[in-house]
Coordinates of C-alpha atoms and ligand atoms in Angstrom, one line a residue:
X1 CA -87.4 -18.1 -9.5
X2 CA -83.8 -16.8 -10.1
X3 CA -82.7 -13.5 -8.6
X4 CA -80.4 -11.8 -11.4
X5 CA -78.6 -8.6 -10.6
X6 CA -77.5 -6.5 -13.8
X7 CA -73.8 -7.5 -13.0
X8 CA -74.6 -11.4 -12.4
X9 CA -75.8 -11.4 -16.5
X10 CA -74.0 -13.6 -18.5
X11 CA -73.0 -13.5 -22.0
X12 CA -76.7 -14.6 -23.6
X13 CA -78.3 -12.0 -21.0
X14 CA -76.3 -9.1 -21.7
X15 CA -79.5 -7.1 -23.6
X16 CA -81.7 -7.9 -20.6
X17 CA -81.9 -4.7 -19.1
X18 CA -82.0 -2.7 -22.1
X19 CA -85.2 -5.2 -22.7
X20 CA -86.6 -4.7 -19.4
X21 CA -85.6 -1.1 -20.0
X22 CA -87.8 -0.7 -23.5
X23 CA -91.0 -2.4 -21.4
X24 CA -90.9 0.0 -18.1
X25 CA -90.9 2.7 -21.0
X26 CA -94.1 1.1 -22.7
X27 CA -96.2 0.7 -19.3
X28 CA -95.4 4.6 -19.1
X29 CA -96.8 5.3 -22.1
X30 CA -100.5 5.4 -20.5
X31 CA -100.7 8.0 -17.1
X32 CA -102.5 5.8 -15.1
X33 CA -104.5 2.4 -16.0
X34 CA -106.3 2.9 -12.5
X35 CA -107.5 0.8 -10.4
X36 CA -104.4 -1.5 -12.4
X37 CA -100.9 -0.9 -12.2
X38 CA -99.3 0.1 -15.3
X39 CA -97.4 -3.1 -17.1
X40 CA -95.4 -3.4 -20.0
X41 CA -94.3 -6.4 -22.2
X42 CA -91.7 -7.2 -24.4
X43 CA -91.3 -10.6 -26.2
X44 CA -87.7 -11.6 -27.3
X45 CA -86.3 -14.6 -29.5
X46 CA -82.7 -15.1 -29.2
X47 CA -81.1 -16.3 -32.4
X48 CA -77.9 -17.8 -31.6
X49 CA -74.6 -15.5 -32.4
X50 CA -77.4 -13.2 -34.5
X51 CA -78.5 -12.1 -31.1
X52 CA -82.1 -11.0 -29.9
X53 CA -84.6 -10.2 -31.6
X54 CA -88.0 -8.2 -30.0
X55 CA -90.7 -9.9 -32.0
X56 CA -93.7 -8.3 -29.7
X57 CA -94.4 -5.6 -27.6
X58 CA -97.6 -4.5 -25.2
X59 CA -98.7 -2.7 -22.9
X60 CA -101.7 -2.1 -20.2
X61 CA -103.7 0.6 -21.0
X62 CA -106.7 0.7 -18.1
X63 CA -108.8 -1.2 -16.5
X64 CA -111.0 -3.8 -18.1
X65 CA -108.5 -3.8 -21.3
X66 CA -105.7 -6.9 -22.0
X67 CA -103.3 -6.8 -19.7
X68 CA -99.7 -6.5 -21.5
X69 CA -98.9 -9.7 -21.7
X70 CA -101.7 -11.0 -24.2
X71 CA -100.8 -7.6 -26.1
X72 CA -97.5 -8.4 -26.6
X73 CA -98.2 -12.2 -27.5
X74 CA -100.5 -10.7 -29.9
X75 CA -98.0 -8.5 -31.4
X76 CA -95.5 -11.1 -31.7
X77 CA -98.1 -13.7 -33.3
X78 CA -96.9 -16.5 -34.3
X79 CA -93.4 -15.8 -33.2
X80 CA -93.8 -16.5 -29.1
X81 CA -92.8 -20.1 -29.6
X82 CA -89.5 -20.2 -27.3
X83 CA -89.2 -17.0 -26.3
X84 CA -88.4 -14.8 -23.3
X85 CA -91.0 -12.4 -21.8
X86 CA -89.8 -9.3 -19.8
X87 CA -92.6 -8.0 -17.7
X88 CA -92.2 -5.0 -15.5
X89 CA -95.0 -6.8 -13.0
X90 CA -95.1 -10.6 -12.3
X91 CA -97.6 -11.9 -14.7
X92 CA -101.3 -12.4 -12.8
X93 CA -102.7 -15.7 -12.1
X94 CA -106.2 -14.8 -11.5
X95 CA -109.4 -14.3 -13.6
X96 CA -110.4 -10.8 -13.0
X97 CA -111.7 -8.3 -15.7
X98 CA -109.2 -10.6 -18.2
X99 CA -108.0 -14.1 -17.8
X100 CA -105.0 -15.0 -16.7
X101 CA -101.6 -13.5 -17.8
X102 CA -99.6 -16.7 -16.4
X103 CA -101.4 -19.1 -18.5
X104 CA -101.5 -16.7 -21.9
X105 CA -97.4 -16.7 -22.0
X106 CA -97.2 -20.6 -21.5
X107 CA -100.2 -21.3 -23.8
X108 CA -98.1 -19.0 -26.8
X109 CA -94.6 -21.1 -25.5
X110 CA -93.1 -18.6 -23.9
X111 CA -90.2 -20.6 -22.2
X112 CA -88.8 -18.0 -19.8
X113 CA -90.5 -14.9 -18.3
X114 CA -88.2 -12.2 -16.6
X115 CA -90.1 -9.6 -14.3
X116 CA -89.1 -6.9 -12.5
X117 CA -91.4 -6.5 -9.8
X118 CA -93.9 -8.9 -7.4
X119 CA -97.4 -8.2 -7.6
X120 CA -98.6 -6.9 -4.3
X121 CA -102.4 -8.0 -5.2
X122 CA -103.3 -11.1 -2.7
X123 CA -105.1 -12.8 -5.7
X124 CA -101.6 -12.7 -7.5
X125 CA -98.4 -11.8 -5.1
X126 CA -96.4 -14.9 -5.9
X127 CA -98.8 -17.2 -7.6
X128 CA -98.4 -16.3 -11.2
X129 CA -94.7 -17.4 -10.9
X130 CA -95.7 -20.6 -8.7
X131 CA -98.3 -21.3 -12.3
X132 CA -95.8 -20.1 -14.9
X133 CA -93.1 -22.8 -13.1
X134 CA -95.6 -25.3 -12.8
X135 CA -95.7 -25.3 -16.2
X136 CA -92.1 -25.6 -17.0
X137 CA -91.4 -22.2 -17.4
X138 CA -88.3 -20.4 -16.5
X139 CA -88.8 -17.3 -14.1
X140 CA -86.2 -14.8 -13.4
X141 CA -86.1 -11.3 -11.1
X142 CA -84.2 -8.7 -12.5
X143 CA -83.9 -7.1 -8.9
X144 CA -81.8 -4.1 -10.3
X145 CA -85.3 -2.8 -12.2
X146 CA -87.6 -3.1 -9.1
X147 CA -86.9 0.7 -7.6
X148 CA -87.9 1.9 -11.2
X149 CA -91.0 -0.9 -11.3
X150 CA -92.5 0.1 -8.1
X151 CA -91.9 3.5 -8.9
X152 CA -93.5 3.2 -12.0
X153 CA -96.7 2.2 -9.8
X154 CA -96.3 3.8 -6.6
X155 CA -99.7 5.0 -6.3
X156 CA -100.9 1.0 -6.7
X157 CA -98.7 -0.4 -4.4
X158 CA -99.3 2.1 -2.1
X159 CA -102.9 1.5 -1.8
X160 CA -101.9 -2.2 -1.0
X161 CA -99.7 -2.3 1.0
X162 CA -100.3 0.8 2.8
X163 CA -103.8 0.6 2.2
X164 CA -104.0 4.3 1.2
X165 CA -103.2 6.2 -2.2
X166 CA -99.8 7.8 -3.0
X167 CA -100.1 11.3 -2.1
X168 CA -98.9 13.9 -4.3
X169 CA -99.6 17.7 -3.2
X170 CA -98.9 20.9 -5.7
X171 CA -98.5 24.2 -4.7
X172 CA -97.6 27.2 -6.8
X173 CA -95.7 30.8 -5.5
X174 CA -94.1 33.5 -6.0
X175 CA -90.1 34.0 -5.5
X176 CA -91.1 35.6 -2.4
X177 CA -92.9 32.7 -1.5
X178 CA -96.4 34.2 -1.7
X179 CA -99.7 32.6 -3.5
X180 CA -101.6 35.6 -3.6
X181 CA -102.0 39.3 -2.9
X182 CA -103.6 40.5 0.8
X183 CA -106.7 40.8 -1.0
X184 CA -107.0 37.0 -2.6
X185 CA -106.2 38.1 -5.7
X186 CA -104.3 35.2 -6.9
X187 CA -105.6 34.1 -10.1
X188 CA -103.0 33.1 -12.2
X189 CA -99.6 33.3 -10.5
X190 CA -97.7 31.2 -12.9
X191 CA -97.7 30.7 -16.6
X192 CA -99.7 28.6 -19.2
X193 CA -97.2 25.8 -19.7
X194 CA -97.2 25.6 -15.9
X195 CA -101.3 24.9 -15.8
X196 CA -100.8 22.5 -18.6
X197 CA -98.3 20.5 -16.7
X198 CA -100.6 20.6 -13.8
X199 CA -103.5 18.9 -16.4
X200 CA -101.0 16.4 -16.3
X201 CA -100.5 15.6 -12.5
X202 CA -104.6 15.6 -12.8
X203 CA -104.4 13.0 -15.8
X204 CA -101.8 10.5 -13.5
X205 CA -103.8 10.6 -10.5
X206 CA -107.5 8.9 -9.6
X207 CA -108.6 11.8 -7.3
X208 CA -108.1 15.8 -7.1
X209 CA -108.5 16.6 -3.5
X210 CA -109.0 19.7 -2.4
X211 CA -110.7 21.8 0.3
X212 CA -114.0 23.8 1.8
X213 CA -112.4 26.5 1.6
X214 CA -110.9 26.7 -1.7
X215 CA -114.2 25.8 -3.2
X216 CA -115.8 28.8 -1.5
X217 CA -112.7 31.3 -2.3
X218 CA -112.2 29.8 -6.0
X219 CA -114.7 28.2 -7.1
X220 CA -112.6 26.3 -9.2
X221 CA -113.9 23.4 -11.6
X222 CA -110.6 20.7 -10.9
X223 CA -111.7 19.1 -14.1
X224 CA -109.1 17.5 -16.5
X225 CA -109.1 18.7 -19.8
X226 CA -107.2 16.6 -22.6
X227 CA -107.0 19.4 -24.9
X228 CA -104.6 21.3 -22.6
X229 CA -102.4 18.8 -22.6
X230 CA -101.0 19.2 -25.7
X231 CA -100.7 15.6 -26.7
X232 CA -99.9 14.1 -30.1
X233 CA -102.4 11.9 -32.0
X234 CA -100.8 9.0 -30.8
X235 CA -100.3 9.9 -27.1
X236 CA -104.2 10.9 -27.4
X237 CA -104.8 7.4 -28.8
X238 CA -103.0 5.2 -25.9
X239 CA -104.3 7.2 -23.2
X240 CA -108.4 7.0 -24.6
X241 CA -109.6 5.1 -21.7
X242 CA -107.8 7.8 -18.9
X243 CA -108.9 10.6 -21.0
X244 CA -112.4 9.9 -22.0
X245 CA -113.2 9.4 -17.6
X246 CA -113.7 12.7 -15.7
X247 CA -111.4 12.6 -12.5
X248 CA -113.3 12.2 -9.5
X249 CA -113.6 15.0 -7.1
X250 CA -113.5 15.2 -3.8
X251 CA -114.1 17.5 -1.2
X252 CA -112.9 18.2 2.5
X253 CA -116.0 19.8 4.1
X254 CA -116.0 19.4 7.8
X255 CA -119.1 21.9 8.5
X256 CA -120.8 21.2 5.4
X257 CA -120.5 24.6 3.6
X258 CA -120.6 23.2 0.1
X259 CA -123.2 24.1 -1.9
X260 CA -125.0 22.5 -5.1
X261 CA -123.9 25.5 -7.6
X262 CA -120.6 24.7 -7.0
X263 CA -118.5 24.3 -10.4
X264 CA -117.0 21.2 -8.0
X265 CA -120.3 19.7 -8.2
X266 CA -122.1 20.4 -11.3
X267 CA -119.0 19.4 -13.1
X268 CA -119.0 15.7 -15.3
X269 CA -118.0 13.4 -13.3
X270 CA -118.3 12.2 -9.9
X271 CA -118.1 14.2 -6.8
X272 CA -117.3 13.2 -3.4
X273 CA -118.0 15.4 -0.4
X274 CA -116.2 14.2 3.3
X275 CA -118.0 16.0 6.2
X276 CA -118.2 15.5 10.1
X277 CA -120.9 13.8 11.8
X278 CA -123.2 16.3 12.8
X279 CA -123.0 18.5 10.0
X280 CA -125.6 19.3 7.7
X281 CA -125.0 19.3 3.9
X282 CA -127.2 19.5 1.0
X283 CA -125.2 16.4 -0.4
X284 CA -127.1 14.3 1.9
X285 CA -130.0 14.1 -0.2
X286 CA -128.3 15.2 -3.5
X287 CA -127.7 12.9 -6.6
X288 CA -124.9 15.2 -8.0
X289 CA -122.5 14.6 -4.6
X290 CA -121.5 11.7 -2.9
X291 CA -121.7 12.4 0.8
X292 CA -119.6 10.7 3.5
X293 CA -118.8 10.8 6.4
X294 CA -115.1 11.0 8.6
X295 CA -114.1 11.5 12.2
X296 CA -112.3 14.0 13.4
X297 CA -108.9 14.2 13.7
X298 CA -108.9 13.8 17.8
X299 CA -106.7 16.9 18.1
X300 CA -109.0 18.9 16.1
X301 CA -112.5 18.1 16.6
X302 CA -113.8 20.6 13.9
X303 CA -111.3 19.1 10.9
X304 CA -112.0 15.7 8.7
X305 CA -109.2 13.3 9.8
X306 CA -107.1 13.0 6.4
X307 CA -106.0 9.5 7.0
X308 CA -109.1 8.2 7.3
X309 CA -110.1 9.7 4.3
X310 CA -107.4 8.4 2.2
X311 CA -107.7 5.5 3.3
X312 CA -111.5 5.5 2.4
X313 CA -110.5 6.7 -0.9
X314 CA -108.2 3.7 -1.3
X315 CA -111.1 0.8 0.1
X316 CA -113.9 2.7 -1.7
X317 CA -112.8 4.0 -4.6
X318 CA -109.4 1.8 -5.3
X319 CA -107.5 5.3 -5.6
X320 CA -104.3 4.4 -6.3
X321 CA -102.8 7.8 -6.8
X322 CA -104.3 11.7 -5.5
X323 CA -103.9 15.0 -6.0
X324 CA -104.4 17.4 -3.5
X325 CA -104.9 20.9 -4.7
X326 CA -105.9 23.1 -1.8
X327 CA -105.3 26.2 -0.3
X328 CA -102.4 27.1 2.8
X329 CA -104.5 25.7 5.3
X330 CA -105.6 21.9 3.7
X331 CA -102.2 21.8 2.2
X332 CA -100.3 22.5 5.5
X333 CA -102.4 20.3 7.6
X334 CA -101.6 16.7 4.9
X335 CA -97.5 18.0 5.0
X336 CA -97.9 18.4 8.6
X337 CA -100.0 14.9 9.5
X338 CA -96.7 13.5 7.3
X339 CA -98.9 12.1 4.4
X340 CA -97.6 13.8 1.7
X341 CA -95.7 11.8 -0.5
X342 CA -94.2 14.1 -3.2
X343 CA -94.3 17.8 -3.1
X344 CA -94.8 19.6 -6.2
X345 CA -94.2 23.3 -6.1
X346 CA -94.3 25.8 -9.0
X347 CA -91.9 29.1 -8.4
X348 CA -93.0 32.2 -10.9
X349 CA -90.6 34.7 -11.3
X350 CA -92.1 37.2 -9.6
X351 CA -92.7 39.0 -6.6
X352 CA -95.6 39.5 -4.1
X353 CA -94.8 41.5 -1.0
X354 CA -94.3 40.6 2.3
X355 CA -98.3 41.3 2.6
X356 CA -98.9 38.5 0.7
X357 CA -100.6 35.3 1.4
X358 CA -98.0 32.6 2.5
X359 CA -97.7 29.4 1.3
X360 CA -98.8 27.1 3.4
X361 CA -100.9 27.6 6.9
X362 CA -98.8 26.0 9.5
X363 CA -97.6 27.7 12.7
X364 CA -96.3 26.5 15.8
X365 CA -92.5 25.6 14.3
X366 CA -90.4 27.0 17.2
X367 CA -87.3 25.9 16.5
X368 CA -84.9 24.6 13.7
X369 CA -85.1 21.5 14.7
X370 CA -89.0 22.0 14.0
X371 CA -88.7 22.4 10.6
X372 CA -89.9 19.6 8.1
X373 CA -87.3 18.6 6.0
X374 CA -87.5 17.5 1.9
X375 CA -85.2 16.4 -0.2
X376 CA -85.2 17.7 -4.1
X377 CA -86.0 15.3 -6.2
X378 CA -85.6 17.2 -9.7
X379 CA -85.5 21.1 -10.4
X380 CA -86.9 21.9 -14.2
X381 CA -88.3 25.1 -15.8
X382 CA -91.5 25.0 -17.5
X383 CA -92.2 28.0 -19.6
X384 CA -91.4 30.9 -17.7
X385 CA -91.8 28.6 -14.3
X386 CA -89.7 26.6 -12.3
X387 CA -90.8 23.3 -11.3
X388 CA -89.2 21.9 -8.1
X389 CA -90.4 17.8 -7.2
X390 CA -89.4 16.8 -3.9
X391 CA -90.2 14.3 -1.3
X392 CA -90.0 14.0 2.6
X393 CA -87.0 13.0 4.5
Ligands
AOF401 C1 -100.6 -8.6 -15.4 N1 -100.5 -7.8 -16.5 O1 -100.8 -5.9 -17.6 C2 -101.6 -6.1 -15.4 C3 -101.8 -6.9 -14.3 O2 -109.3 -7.0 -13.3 P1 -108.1 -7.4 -14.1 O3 -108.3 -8.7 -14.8 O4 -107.7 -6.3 -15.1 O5 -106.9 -7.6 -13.1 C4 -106.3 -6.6 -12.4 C5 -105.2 -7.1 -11.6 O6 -104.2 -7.8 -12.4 C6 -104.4 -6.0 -10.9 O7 -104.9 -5.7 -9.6 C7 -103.0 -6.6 -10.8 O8 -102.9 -7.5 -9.8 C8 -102.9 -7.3 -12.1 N2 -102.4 -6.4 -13.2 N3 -101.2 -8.1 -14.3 O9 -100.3 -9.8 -15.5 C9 -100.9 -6.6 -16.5 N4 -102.2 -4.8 -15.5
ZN402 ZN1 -102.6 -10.4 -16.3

């Protein structure tokens, strides 16, 4: 395999990146293709001083569905004979759920396959470029793509090589910094186009996560519903497969508090309850909730350790990506264990009080030199909100 940066291109490899460009923007076309990675495909013939043409393109859209390589070969049918594959993820080598990718592109005479990524999966992680150059093939990195490959997939190659999900936390305030009156009263603090954008984070990620006490305060149902995403037909169409499977749900309920009438748990879908040993729960013996069961944090003997329920998440349930959506406390304690990986707050334009609820629960931050530190990542306005992404330093 040849390492290419974008500078090293040479004169018949000067549309490479947009190429490699056009298939990172295809595997983004589906939110998530959970428990896979999100790939995309795009076949190119060179003719001579004409230049390139794309004569197929593909991409993954979930688990259990072609991968994007036999997509795009189909696409391009019968014009693969010579051509160049650009793959955002080294082509698998393995027969899982579909057969494998490495052998599809040599079998349609593809001659050179350029990826932008490795595939972190032991079954693959090198070996579909060991087959595809065991079969003649040309291979090539294109290592300036790899931030925005990984990226693309973060939640996948977090759970392995981390061997816990990618862990994305929303909150949502006032200016003031407040998510609810003294009273609770909270419902609704920022706009419509603000919850819709939130049915998105639910649609990219393979859990909502959320909290005892939430459940009991809210009630809420943490369901994801397509038709507040204001899709188009076509958007609708590629992301079937995520759309048509209820997220799963889970639950941090040290003491066992939850109860069966809980929207949480009579919800579609599947419902996973985390409690401590010792603690009763009705979700023992109940079909409608998964129980299980985590230690204790050590410091904290009456809270659910979080890592070890991630990481449960990630062997059990191949999570690649979650959501937490939980109240100050829940919240406070993931940012403050230092497993948050992207923060995702929502600032309405209006003010609380100073009686108001804070946003997150976490005391004991003494000095300056206490303080937890992100940095912004991207600052938009949606609807009447602002949206501010950011991650930890
Ligand atoms: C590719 N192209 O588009 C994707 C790949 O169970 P399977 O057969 O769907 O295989 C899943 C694994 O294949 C996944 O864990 C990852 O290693 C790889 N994903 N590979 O060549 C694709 N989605
Ligand atoms: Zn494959």
């Amino acid at each position: 395999m040849q390492t290419l940066r974008n500078s090293e291109l040479d004169a018949q490899k000067t549309a490479w990146p947009q190429h490699m460009q056009r298939a990172i923007q295809l595997a983004a076309s589906v939110f998530s293709a959970a428990p896979n990675p999100r790939v995309g495909c795009v076949i190119v013939v060179s003719n001579g001083e004409v230049g390139d043409s794309v004569v197929g393109e593909g991409w993954h859209k979930g688990a259990g569905l072609p991968h994007a390589e036999p997509e795009a070969i189909a696409d391009a049918f019968p014009l693969a004979a010579g051509s160049t594959a650009f793959v955002t993820l080294e082509p698998c080598c393995h027969t899982g759920r579909t057969g494998p990718c490495s052998s599809a592109l040599i079998e349609a005479g593809v001659s050179r396959v350029v990826i932008a990524s490795k595939d972190p999966n032991p079954k693959v992680s090198g070996g579909g470029i060991a087959a595809l150059e065991a079969a003649g093939g040309e291979v090539f990195f294109l290592q300036d793509f790899e931030n925005s490959a990984r990226r693309l997939n973060r939640g996948f190659f977090s759970r392995l090589e981390r061997r816990r999900p990618f862990v994305r936390c929303k909150l949502a305030m006032s200016l003031d910094g407040r998510t609810a009156l003294a009273n609770g009263e909270s419902k609704w603090i920022t706009g419509v186009e603000a919850r819709s954008d939130v049915q998105r984070l639910r649609a990219e990620c393979d859990a909502i996560v959320t909290g005892i006490e939430t459940v009991l305060a809210d009630d809420p149902a943490m369901t994801l519903r397509p038709a507040e995403l204001g899709l188009s037909a076509d958007q609708l169409a590629c992301n079937e497969q995520r759309l048509s499977r209820p997220s799963l749900r889970v639950v941090l309920d040290s003491r066992g508090r939850l109860s069966e009438t809980a929207k949480i748990v009579t919800e579609p879908g599947r419902c996973i309850a985390y409690r401590l040993d010792g603690a009763n729960s009705f979700a023992e013996a109940s079909s409608s909730v998964e129980a299980r069961l985590a230690p204790n944090t050590g410091e904290s003997p009456s809270r659910v350790d979080l890592l070890s329920v991630l990481e449960s998440l990630a062997e059990l349930d191949e999570c690649n990506e979650v959501l937490v959506e939980a109240g100050a406390k829940l919240s406070g304690s993931f940012i403050e264990a230092g497993l948050v990986d992207e923060l995702i707050v929502f600032i309405a334009p209006k003010l609380l009080g100073s009686d108001g609820r804070p946003l997150l629960g976490m005391s004991g931050l003494n000095e300056l030199s206490d303080a937890i530190e992100f940095k912004v990542e991207s600052v938009e306005q949606v609807g009447a909100d602002i949206k501010v992404t950011l991650r930890p330093r």
